[in-house]
Tab-separated table of C-alpha atoms in Angstrom:
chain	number	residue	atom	x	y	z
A	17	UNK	CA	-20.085	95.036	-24.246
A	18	UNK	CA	-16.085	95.736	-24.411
A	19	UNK	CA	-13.793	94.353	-22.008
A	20	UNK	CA	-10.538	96.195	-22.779
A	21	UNK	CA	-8.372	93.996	-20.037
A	22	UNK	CA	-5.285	95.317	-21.581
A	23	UNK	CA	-3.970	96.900	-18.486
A	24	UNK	CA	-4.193	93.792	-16.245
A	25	UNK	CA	-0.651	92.250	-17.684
A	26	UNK	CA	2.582	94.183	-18.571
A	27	UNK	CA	3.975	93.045	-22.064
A	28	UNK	CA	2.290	92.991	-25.402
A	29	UNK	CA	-0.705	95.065	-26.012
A	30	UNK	CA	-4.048	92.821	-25.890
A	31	UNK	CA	-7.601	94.410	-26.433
A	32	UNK	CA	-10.229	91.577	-26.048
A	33	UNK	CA	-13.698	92.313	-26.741
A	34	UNK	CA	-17.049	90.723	-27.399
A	35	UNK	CA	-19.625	92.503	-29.462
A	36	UNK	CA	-23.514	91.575	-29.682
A	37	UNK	CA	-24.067	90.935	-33.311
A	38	UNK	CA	-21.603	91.059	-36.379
A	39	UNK	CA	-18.648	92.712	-35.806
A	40	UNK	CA	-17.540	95.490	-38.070
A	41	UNK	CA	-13.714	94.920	-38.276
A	42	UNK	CA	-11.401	97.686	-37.260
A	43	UNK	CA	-9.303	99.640	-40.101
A	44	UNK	CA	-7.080	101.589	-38.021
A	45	UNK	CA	-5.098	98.719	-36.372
A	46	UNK	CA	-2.512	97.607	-38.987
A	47	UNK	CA	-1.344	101.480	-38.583
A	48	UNK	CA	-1.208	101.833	-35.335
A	49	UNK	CA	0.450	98.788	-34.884
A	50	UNK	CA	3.389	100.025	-37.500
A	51	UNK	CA	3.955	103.321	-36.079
A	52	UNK	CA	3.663	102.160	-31.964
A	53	UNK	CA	5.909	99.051	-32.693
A	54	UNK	CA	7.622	99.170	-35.985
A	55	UNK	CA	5.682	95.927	-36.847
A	56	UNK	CA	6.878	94.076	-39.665
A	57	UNK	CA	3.664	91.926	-40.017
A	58	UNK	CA	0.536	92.725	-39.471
A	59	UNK	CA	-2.464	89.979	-39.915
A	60	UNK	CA	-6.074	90.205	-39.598
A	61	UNK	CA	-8.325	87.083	-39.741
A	62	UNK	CA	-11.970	87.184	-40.027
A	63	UNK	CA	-14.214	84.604	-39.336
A	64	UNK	CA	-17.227	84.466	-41.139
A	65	UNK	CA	-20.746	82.973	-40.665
A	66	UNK	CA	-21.470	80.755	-43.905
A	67	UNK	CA	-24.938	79.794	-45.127
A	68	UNK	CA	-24.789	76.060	-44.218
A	69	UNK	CA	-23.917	73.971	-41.500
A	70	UNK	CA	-22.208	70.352	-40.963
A	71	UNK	CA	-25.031	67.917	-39.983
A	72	UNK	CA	-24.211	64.571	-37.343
A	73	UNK	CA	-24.902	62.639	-40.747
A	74	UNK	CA	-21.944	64.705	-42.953
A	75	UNK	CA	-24.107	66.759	-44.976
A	76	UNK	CA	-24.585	70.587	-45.261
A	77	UNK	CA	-27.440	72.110	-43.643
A	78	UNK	CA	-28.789	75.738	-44.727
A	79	UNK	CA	-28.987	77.980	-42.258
A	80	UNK	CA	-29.556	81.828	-41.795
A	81	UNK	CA	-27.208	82.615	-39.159
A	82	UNK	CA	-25.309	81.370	-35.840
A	83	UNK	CA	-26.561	82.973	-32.436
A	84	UNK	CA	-23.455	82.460	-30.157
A	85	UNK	CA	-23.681	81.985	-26.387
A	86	UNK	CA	-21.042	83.182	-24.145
A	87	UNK	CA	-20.827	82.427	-20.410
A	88	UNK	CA	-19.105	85.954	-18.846
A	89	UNK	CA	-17.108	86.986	-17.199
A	90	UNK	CA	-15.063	84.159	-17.789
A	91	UNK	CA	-15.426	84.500	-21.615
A	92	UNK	CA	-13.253	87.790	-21.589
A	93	UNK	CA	-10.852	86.676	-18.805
A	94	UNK	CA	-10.088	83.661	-20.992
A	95	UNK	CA	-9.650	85.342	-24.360
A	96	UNK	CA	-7.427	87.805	-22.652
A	97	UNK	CA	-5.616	84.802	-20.745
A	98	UNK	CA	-4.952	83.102	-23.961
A	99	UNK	CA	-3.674	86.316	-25.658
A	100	UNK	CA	-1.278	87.146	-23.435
A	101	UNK	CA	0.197	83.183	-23.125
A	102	UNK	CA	0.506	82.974	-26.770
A	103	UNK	CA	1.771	86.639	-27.376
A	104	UNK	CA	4.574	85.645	-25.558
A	105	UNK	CA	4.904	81.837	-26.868
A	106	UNK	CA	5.275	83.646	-30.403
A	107	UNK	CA	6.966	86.659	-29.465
A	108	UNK	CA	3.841	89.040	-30.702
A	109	UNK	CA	3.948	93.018	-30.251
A	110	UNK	CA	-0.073	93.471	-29.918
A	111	UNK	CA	-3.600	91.293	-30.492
A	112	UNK	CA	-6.327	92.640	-30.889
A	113	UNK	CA	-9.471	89.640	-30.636
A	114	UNK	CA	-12.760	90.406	-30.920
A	115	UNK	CA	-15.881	87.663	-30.092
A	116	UNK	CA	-19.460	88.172	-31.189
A	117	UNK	CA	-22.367	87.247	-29.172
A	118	UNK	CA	-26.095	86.885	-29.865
A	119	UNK	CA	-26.974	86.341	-33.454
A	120	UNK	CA	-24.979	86.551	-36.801
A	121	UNK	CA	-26.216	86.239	-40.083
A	122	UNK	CA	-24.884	84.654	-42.720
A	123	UNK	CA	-22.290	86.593	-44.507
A	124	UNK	CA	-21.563	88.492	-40.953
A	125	UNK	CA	-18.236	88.503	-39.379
A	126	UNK	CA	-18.594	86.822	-35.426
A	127	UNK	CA	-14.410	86.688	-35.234
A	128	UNK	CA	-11.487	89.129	-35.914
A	129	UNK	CA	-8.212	88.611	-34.915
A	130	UNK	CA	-5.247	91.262	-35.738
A	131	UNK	CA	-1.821	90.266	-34.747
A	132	UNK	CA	1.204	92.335	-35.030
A	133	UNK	CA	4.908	90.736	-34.980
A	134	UNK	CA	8.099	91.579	-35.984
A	135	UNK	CA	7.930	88.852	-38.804
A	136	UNK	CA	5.578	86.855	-40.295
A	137	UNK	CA	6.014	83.449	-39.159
A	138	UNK	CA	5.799	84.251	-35.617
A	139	UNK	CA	2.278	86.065	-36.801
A	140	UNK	CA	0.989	83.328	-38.637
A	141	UNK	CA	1.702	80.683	-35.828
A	142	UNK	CA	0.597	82.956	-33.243
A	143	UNK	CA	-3.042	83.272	-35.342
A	144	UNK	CA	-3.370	79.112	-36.065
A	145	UNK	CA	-2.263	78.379	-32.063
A	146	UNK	CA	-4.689	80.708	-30.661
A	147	UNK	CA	-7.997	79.525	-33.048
A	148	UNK	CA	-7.331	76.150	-32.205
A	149	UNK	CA	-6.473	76.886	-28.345
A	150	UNK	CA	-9.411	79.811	-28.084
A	151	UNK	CA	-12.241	76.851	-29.874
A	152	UNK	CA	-11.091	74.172	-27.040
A	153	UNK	CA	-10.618	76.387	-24.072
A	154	UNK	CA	-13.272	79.497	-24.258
A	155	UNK	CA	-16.939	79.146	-23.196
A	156	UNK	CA	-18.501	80.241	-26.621
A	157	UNK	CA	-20.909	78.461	-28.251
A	158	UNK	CA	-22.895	78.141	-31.191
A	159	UNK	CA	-26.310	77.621	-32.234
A	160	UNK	CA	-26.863	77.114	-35.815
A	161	UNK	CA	-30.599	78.844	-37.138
A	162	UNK	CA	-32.931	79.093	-39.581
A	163	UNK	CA	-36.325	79.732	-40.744
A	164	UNK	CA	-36.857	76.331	-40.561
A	165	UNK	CA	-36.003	76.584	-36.915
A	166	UNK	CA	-39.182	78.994	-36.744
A	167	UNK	CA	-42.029	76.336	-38.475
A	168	UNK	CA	-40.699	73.612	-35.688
A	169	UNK	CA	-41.269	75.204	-32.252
């Protein structure tokens, strides 16, 4: 499932999508970004399911995967809210944020974020602000599992 809600704002280009399962990252946008905008940074960010989880008691968990929940419409409407606000806080050219749904196995990528600016400090703040702002304000949510999970239900 893409929602591609870059036409609903004039401005910087935003693509938001969410994807069910790992997300394979996209190679072409660093060059398109270059030649549309005459970008002088370009970052991408992957996030990246790990093989163990933080218990309530502080200790690492194994797991095999997160399945992530996501309550749409809103999910895209907020991503794509968020983009826009914060392209324009850092003074970005495009974003490009992707959000996994359903399950992702260790290993898997659930997150990519490409950000294109004329320099790099506007790119890097533009990628920490929206994590942080994106993890308090969008409905997605995670599940750790395992096989463990399995031999208990």
């Amino acid at each position: 499932m893409e929602a591609d809600l870059s036409v609903l704002s004039p401005g910087p280009h935003i693509r938001v999508a969410l994807t069910e399962g790992p997300i394979i990252a996209p190679a072409n946008f660093a060059e398109a970004a270059r030649q549309a905008a005459n970008a002088g940074a370009v970052i991408t960010f992957l996030g990246c399911v790990r093989g163990s989880e933080a218990t309530s008691e502080n200790t690492l968990e194994p797991i095999d995967g997160l399945e992530y929940e996501i309550y749409e419409p809103m999910t895209s409407r907020e991503l794509d809210r968020l983009a826009h606000s914060h392209a324009i806080k850092h003074g970005v050219i495009a974003v490009d944020v992707e959000h996994s749904f359903g399950f992702v196995g260790n290993g898997g990528c659930s997150f990519v974020l490409q950000v294109a600016a004329a320099h790099r400090k506007e790119a890097i703040a533009f990628v920490d602000d929206f994590i942080d702002a994106m993890k308090k304000h969008v409905p997605i949510w995670k599940v750790p599992r395992s096989t463990a999970d399995e031999g208990n239900s």
